[in-house]
């Protein structure tokens, strides 16, 4: 294992057509199916970066902003933007498109944290994050800013809900 790995080395993308078995009775995506795809893509990004197996430690708050219908094309993208000693955090986005009308929209963004493990499921060190290009530095800053903003919004929302009880 090297001492550092690049953000770009972790970039992972998966594209699917939303099929009927991925949907509910209204022909819209099951949220659980989308979360499954996000978890898989996120874990691949982490494995590419760390060079080890990984396990999901946490998923930050997830909001679905728009529905996905049967036949829509779904793209899940993920990259590592932060690391600890044994942990990796990824920004994972979901976009959908209807190619017949050339329309594309954001569905959700979430932040996953994974822990790298050895063959005995014990945590192992991960490389530090290197962002050699301006594009990689911009992606990292965007993810850090978005995660901070998501957390602040959630704290505010939870505070508002608590105040109304």
PDB file of C-alpha atoms in Angstrom:
ATOM      1  CA  UNK A   1       0.000   0.000   0.000  1.00  0.00           C
ATOM      2  CA  UNK A   2       1.256   3.505  -0.791  1.00  0.00           C
ATOM      3  CA  UNK A   3       1.338   6.421   1.640  1.00  0.00           C
ATOM      4  CA  UNK A   4      -1.095   8.468  -0.456  1.00  0.00           C
ATOM      5  CA  UNK A   5      -3.771   7.900  -3.070  1.00  0.00           C
ATOM      6  CA  UNK A   6      -5.501  10.416  -5.287  1.00  0.00           C
ATOM      7  CA  UNK A   7      -9.116  11.460  -5.193  1.00  0.00           C
ATOM      8  CA  UNK A   8      -9.302  10.628  -8.898  1.00  0.00           C
ATOM      9  CA  UNK A   9      -8.202   7.033  -8.296  1.00  0.00           C
ATOM     10  CA  UNK A  10     -11.372   6.464  -6.282  1.00  0.00           C
ATOM     11  CA  UNK A  11     -13.884   7.879  -8.764  1.00  0.00           C
ATOM     12  CA  UNK A  12     -16.567   5.266  -9.463  1.00  0.00           C
ATOM     13  CA  UNK A  13     -19.711   5.446 -11.578  1.00  0.00           C
ATOM     14  CA  UNK A  14     -22.596   3.045 -12.203  1.00  0.00           C
ATOM     15  CA  UNK A  15     -25.429   3.506 -14.679  1.00  0.00           C
ATOM     16  CA  UNK A  16     -28.662   1.515 -14.594  1.00  0.00           C
ATOM     17  CA  UNK A  17     -32.037   1.606 -16.283  1.00  0.00           C
ATOM     18  CA  UNK A  18     -34.731   1.604 -13.606  1.00  0.00           C
ATOM     19  CA  UNK A  19     -36.632  -1.611 -14.211  1.00  0.00           C
ATOM     20  CA  UNK A  20     -40.066  -2.645 -12.894  1.00  0.00           C
ATOM     21  CA  UNK A  21     -38.517  -4.880 -10.197  1.00  0.00           C
ATOM     22  CA  UNK A  22     -36.736  -1.761  -8.830  1.00  0.00           C
ATOM     23  CA  UNK A  23     -40.005   0.147  -8.350  1.00  0.00           C
ATOM     24  CA  UNK A  24     -43.083   0.350  -6.171  1.00  0.00           C
ATOM     25  CA  UNK A  25     -46.713   0.033  -7.270  1.00  0.00           C
ATOM     26  CA  UNK A  26     -46.621   3.633  -8.566  1.00  0.00           C
ATOM     27  CA  UNK A  27     -43.757   2.879 -10.951  1.00  0.00           C
ATOM     28  CA  UNK A  28     -41.311   4.960  -8.899  1.00  0.00           C
ATOM     29  CA  UNK A  29     -37.939   3.797  -7.567  1.00  0.00           C
ATOM     30  CA  UNK A  30     -37.800   2.017  -4.243  1.00  0.00           C
ATOM     31  CA  UNK A  31     -35.668   4.237  -2.007  1.00  0.00           C
ATOM     32  CA  UNK A  32     -33.995   1.123  -0.641  1.00  0.00           C
ATOM     33  CA  UNK A  33     -32.879   0.053  -4.113  1.00  0.00           C
ATOM     34  CA  UNK A  34     -31.293   3.466  -4.718  1.00  0.00           C
ATOM     35  CA  UNK A  35     -29.570   3.295  -1.315  1.00  0.00           C
ATOM     36  CA  UNK A  36     -28.271  -0.186  -2.187  1.00  0.00           C
ATOM     37  CA  UNK A  37     -26.779   1.098  -5.436  1.00  0.00           C
ATOM     38  CA  UNK A  38     -25.255   4.048  -3.568  1.00  0.00           C
ATOM     39  CA  UNK A  39     -23.700   1.754  -0.956  1.00  0.00           C
ATOM     40  CA  UNK A  40     -22.194  -0.533  -3.608  1.00  0.00           C
ATOM     41  CA  UNK A  41     -20.724   2.328  -5.670  1.00  0.00           C
ATOM     42  CA  UNK A  42     -19.416   4.025  -2.518  1.00  0.00           C
ATOM     43  CA  UNK A  43     -17.734   0.839  -1.313  1.00  0.00           C
ATOM     44  CA  UNK A  44     -16.056   0.296  -4.694  1.00  0.00           C
ATOM     45  CA  UNK A  45     -14.691   3.861  -4.574  1.00  0.00           C
ATOM     46  CA  UNK A  46     -13.264   3.164  -1.114  1.00  0.00           C
ATOM     47  CA  UNK A  47     -11.791  -0.204  -2.099  1.00  0.00           C
ATOM     48  CA  UNK A  48     -10.077   1.363  -5.113  1.00  0.00           C
ATOM     49  CA  UNK A  49      -8.632   4.069  -2.898  1.00  0.00           C
ATOM     50  CA  UNK A  50      -7.608   1.946   0.096  1.00  0.00           C
ATOM     51  CA  UNK A  51      -6.642  -1.309  -1.587  1.00  0.00           C
ATOM     52  CA  UNK A  52      -8.557  -3.214   1.110  1.00  0.00           C
ATOM     53  CA  UNK A  53     -12.023  -4.526   1.798  1.00  0.00           C
ATOM     54  CA  UNK A  54     -14.261  -1.957   3.475  1.00  0.00           C
ATOM     55  CA  UNK A  55     -17.374  -2.004   5.630  1.00  0.00           C
ATOM     56  CA  UNK A  56     -20.044   0.677   5.807  1.00  0.00           C
ATOM     57  CA  UNK A  57     -19.793   2.610   9.079  1.00  0.00           C
ATOM     58  CA  UNK A  58     -22.394   5.322   8.491  1.00  0.00           C
ATOM     59  CA  UNK A  59     -24.559   7.113   5.985  1.00  0.00           C
ATOM     60  CA  UNK A  60     -25.365  10.760   6.597  1.00  0.00           C
ATOM     61  CA  UNK A  61     -28.931  11.960   6.279  1.00  0.00           C
ATOM     62  CA  UNK A  62     -30.467  11.166   2.864  1.00  0.00           C
ATOM     63  CA  UNK A  63     -33.241  13.185   1.234  1.00  0.00           C
ATOM     64  CA  UNK A  64     -34.728  12.228  -2.113  1.00  0.00           C
ATOM     65  CA  UNK A  65     -35.439  15.434  -4.042  1.00  0.00           C
ATOM     66  CA  UNK A  66     -37.114  13.986  -7.122  1.00  0.00           C
ATOM     67  CA  UNK A  67     -38.693  10.692  -8.172  1.00  0.00           C
ATOM     68  CA  UNK A  68     -37.262   8.220 -10.659  1.00  0.00           C
ATOM     69  CA  UNK A  69     -39.719   6.427 -12.940  1.00  0.00           C
ATOM     70  CA  UNK A  70     -39.563   3.039 -14.622  1.00  0.00           C
ATOM     71  CA  UNK A  71     -37.359   3.328 -17.702  1.00  0.00           C
ATOM     72  CA  UNK A  72     -35.375   6.340 -16.474  1.00  0.00           C
ATOM     73  CA  UNK A  73     -31.586   6.086 -16.616  1.00  0.00           C
ATOM     74  CA  UNK A  74     -29.966   6.343 -13.172  1.00  0.00           C
ATOM     75  CA  UNK A  75     -26.311   7.277 -12.624  1.00  0.00           C
ATOM     76  CA  UNK A  76     -24.608   6.904  -9.246  1.00  0.00           C
ATOM     77  CA  UNK A  77     -21.199   8.552  -8.782  1.00  0.00           C
ATOM     78  CA  UNK A  78     -18.870   8.410  -5.795  1.00  0.00           C
ATOM     79  CA  UNK A  79     -15.383   9.516  -4.788  1.00  0.00           C
ATOM     80  CA  UNK A  80     -13.294   9.620  -1.606  1.00  0.00           C
ATOM     81  CA  UNK A  81     -12.894  13.187  -0.347  1.00  0.00           C
ATOM     82  CA  UNK A  82     -11.663  12.663   3.212  1.00  0.00           C
ATOM     83  CA  UNK A  83      -9.749  10.043   5.189  1.00  0.00           C
ATOM     84  CA  UNK A  84      -8.902   9.249   8.779  1.00  0.00           C
ATOM     85  CA  UNK A  85      -6.501   6.613  10.050  1.00  0.00           C
ATOM     86  CA  UNK A  86      -8.739   3.677   9.050  1.00  0.00           C
ATOM     87  CA  UNK A  87     -11.810   5.479   7.682  1.00  0.00           C
ATOM     88  CA  UNK A  88     -12.769   6.934   4.332  1.00  0.00           C
ATOM     89  CA  UNK A  89     -15.601   9.342   3.558  1.00  0.00           C
ATOM     90  CA  UNK A  90     -17.182   9.568   0.118  1.00  0.00           C
ATOM     91  CA  UNK A  91     -19.551  11.951  -1.614  1.00  0.00           C
ATOM     92  CA  UNK A  92     -22.130   9.946  -3.531  1.00  0.00           C
ATOM     93  CA  UNK A  93     -24.628  11.480  -5.923  1.00  0.00           C
ATOM     94  CA  UNK A  94     -27.567  10.115  -7.855  1.00  0.00           C
ATOM     95  CA  UNK A  95     -28.830  11.679 -11.054  1.00  0.00           C
ATOM     96  CA  UNK A  96     -31.611  10.480 -13.303  1.00  0.00           C
ATOM     97  CA  UNK A  97     -32.451  11.166 -16.901  1.00  0.00           C
ATOM     98  CA  UNK A  98     -35.172  10.568 -19.415  1.00  0.00           C
ATOM     99  CA  UNK A  99     -33.234  10.241 -22.687  1.00  0.00           C
ATOM    100  CA  UNK A 100     -36.402  10.427 -24.762  1.00  0.00           C
ATOM    101  CA  UNK A 101     -36.944  14.059 -23.792  1.00  0.00           C
ATOM    102  CA  UNK A 102     -33.271  14.877 -23.045  1.00  0.00           C
ATOM    103  CA  UNK A 103     -34.035  15.793 -19.423  1.00  0.00           C
ATOM    104  CA  UNK A 104     -31.707  15.188 -16.470  1.00  0.00           C
ATOM    105  CA  UNK A 105     -32.193  15.918 -12.746  1.00  0.00           C
ATOM    106  CA  UNK A 106     -30.561  15.531  -9.346  1.00  0.00           C
ATOM    107  CA  UNK A 107     -32.109  12.879  -7.114  1.00  0.00           C
ATOM    108  CA  UNK A 108     -29.935  12.875  -3.977  1.00  0.00           C
ATOM    109  CA  UNK A 109     -26.474  13.392  -2.514  1.00  0.00           C
ATOM    110  CA  UNK A 110     -25.224  11.575   0.572  1.00  0.00           C
ATOM    111  CA  UNK A 111     -22.005  11.091   2.475  1.00  0.00           C
ATOM    112  CA  UNK A 112     -20.929   7.574   3.423  1.00  0.00           C
ATOM    113  CA  UNK A 113     -18.160   6.635   5.841  1.00  0.00           C
ATOM    114  CA  UNK A 114     -16.387   3.295   5.523  1.00  0.00           C
ATOM    115  CA  UNK A 115     -13.704   1.523   7.530  1.00  0.00           C
ATOM    116  CA  UNK A 116     -10.979  -0.456   5.767  1.00  0.00           C
ATOM    117  CA  UNK A 117     -10.512  -3.958   7.182  1.00  0.00           C
ATOM    118  CA  UNK A 118      -8.081  -6.838   6.782  1.00  0.00           C
ATOM    119  CA  UNK A 119      -8.931 -10.498   6.194  1.00  0.00           C
ATOM    120  CA  UNK A 120      -9.782 -10.870   9.891  1.00  0.00           C
ATOM    121  CA  UNK A 121     -12.159  -7.877   9.778  1.00  0.00           C
ATOM    122  CA  UNK A 122      -9.786  -5.718  11.830  1.00  0.00           C
ATOM    123  CA  UNK A 123      -9.413  -2.045  10.893  1.00  0.00           C
ATOM    124  CA  UNK A 124      -6.330  -1.222   8.830  1.00  0.00           C
ATOM    125  CA  UNK A 125      -4.697   2.072   7.927  1.00  0.00           C
ATOM    126  CA  UNK A 126      -5.670   3.778   4.700  1.00  0.00           C
ATOM    127  CA  UNK A 127      -3.555   6.003   2.473  1.00  0.00           C
ATOM    128  CA  UNK A 128      -3.727   9.734   2.970  1.00  0.00           C
ATOM    129  CA  UNK A 129      -5.681  11.709   0.384  1.00  0.00           C
ATOM    130  CA  UNK A 130      -3.776  13.490  -2.364  1.00  0.00           C
ATOM    131  CA  UNK A 131      -5.456  16.009  -4.671  1.00  0.00           C
ATOM    132  CA  UNK A 132      -2.750  16.848  -7.214  1.00  0.00           C
ATOM    133  CA  UNK A 133      -4.979  18.615  -9.745  1.00  0.00           C
ATOM    134  CA  UNK A 134      -7.053  21.758  -9.400  1.00  0.00           C
ATOM    135  CA  UNK A 135     -10.151  19.738 -10.363  1.00  0.00           C
ATOM    136  CA  UNK A 136      -9.538  17.255  -7.538  1.00  0.00           C
ATOM    137  CA  UNK A 137      -8.976  20.049  -5.028  1.00  0.00           C
ATOM    138  CA  UNK A 138     -12.228  21.691  -6.176  1.00  0.00           C
ATOM    139  CA  UNK A 139     -14.161  18.404  -5.839  1.00  0.00           C
ATOM    140  CA  UNK A 140     -12.783  17.916  -2.329  1.00  0.00           C
ATOM    141  CA  UNK A 141     -13.660  21.449  -1.247  1.00  0.00           C
ATOM    142  CA  UNK A 142     -17.151  21.094  -2.711  1.00  0.00           C
ATOM    143  CA  UNK A 143     -17.713  17.861  -0.791  1.00  0.00           C
ATOM    144  CA  UNK A 144     -16.385  19.316   2.475  1.00  0.00           C
ATOM    145  CA  UNK A 145     -18.598  22.400   2.074  1.00  0.00           C
ATOM    146  CA  UNK A 146     -21.680  20.352   1.148  1.00  0.00           C
ATOM    147  CA  UNK A 147     -21.214  17.979   4.063  1.00  0.00           C
ATOM    148  CA  UNK A 148     -20.862  20.874   6.485  1.00  0.00           C
ATOM    149  CA  UNK A 149     -23.958  22.557   4.985  1.00  0.00           C
ATOM    150  CA  UNK A 150     -25.962  19.292   5.150  1.00  0.00           C
ATOM    151  CA  UNK A 151     -25.031  18.825   8.801  1.00  0.00           C
ATOM    152  CA  UNK A 152     -25.908  22.423   9.708  1.00  0.00           C
ATOM    153  CA  UNK A 153     -29.267  22.155   7.914  1.00  0.00           C
ATOM    154  CA  UNK A 154     -30.050  18.894   9.694  1.00  0.00           C
ATOM    155  CA  UNK A 155     -29.177  20.358  13.090  1.00  0.00           C
ATOM    156  CA  UNK A 156     -31.385  23.363  12.336  1.00  0.00           C
ATOM    157  CA  UNK A 157     -34.248  21.161  11.148  1.00  0.00           C
ATOM    158  CA  UNK A 158     -33.988  18.902  14.196  1.00  0.00           C
ATOM    159  CA  UNK A 159     -33.910  21.965  16.415  1.00  0.00           C
ATOM    160  CA  UNK A 160     -37.036  23.343  14.727  1.00  0.00           C
ATOM    161  CA  UNK A 161     -38.855  20.017  15.140  1.00  0.00           C
ATOM    162  CA  UNK A 162     -37.908  19.856  18.801  1.00  0.00           C
ATOM    163  CA  UNK A 163     -39.142  23.405  19.344  1.00  0.00           C
ATOM    164  CA  UNK A 164     -42.555  22.580  17.883  1.00  0.00           C
ATOM    165  CA  UNK A 165     -43.197  19.589  20.165  1.00  0.00           C
TER     166      UNK A 165
END
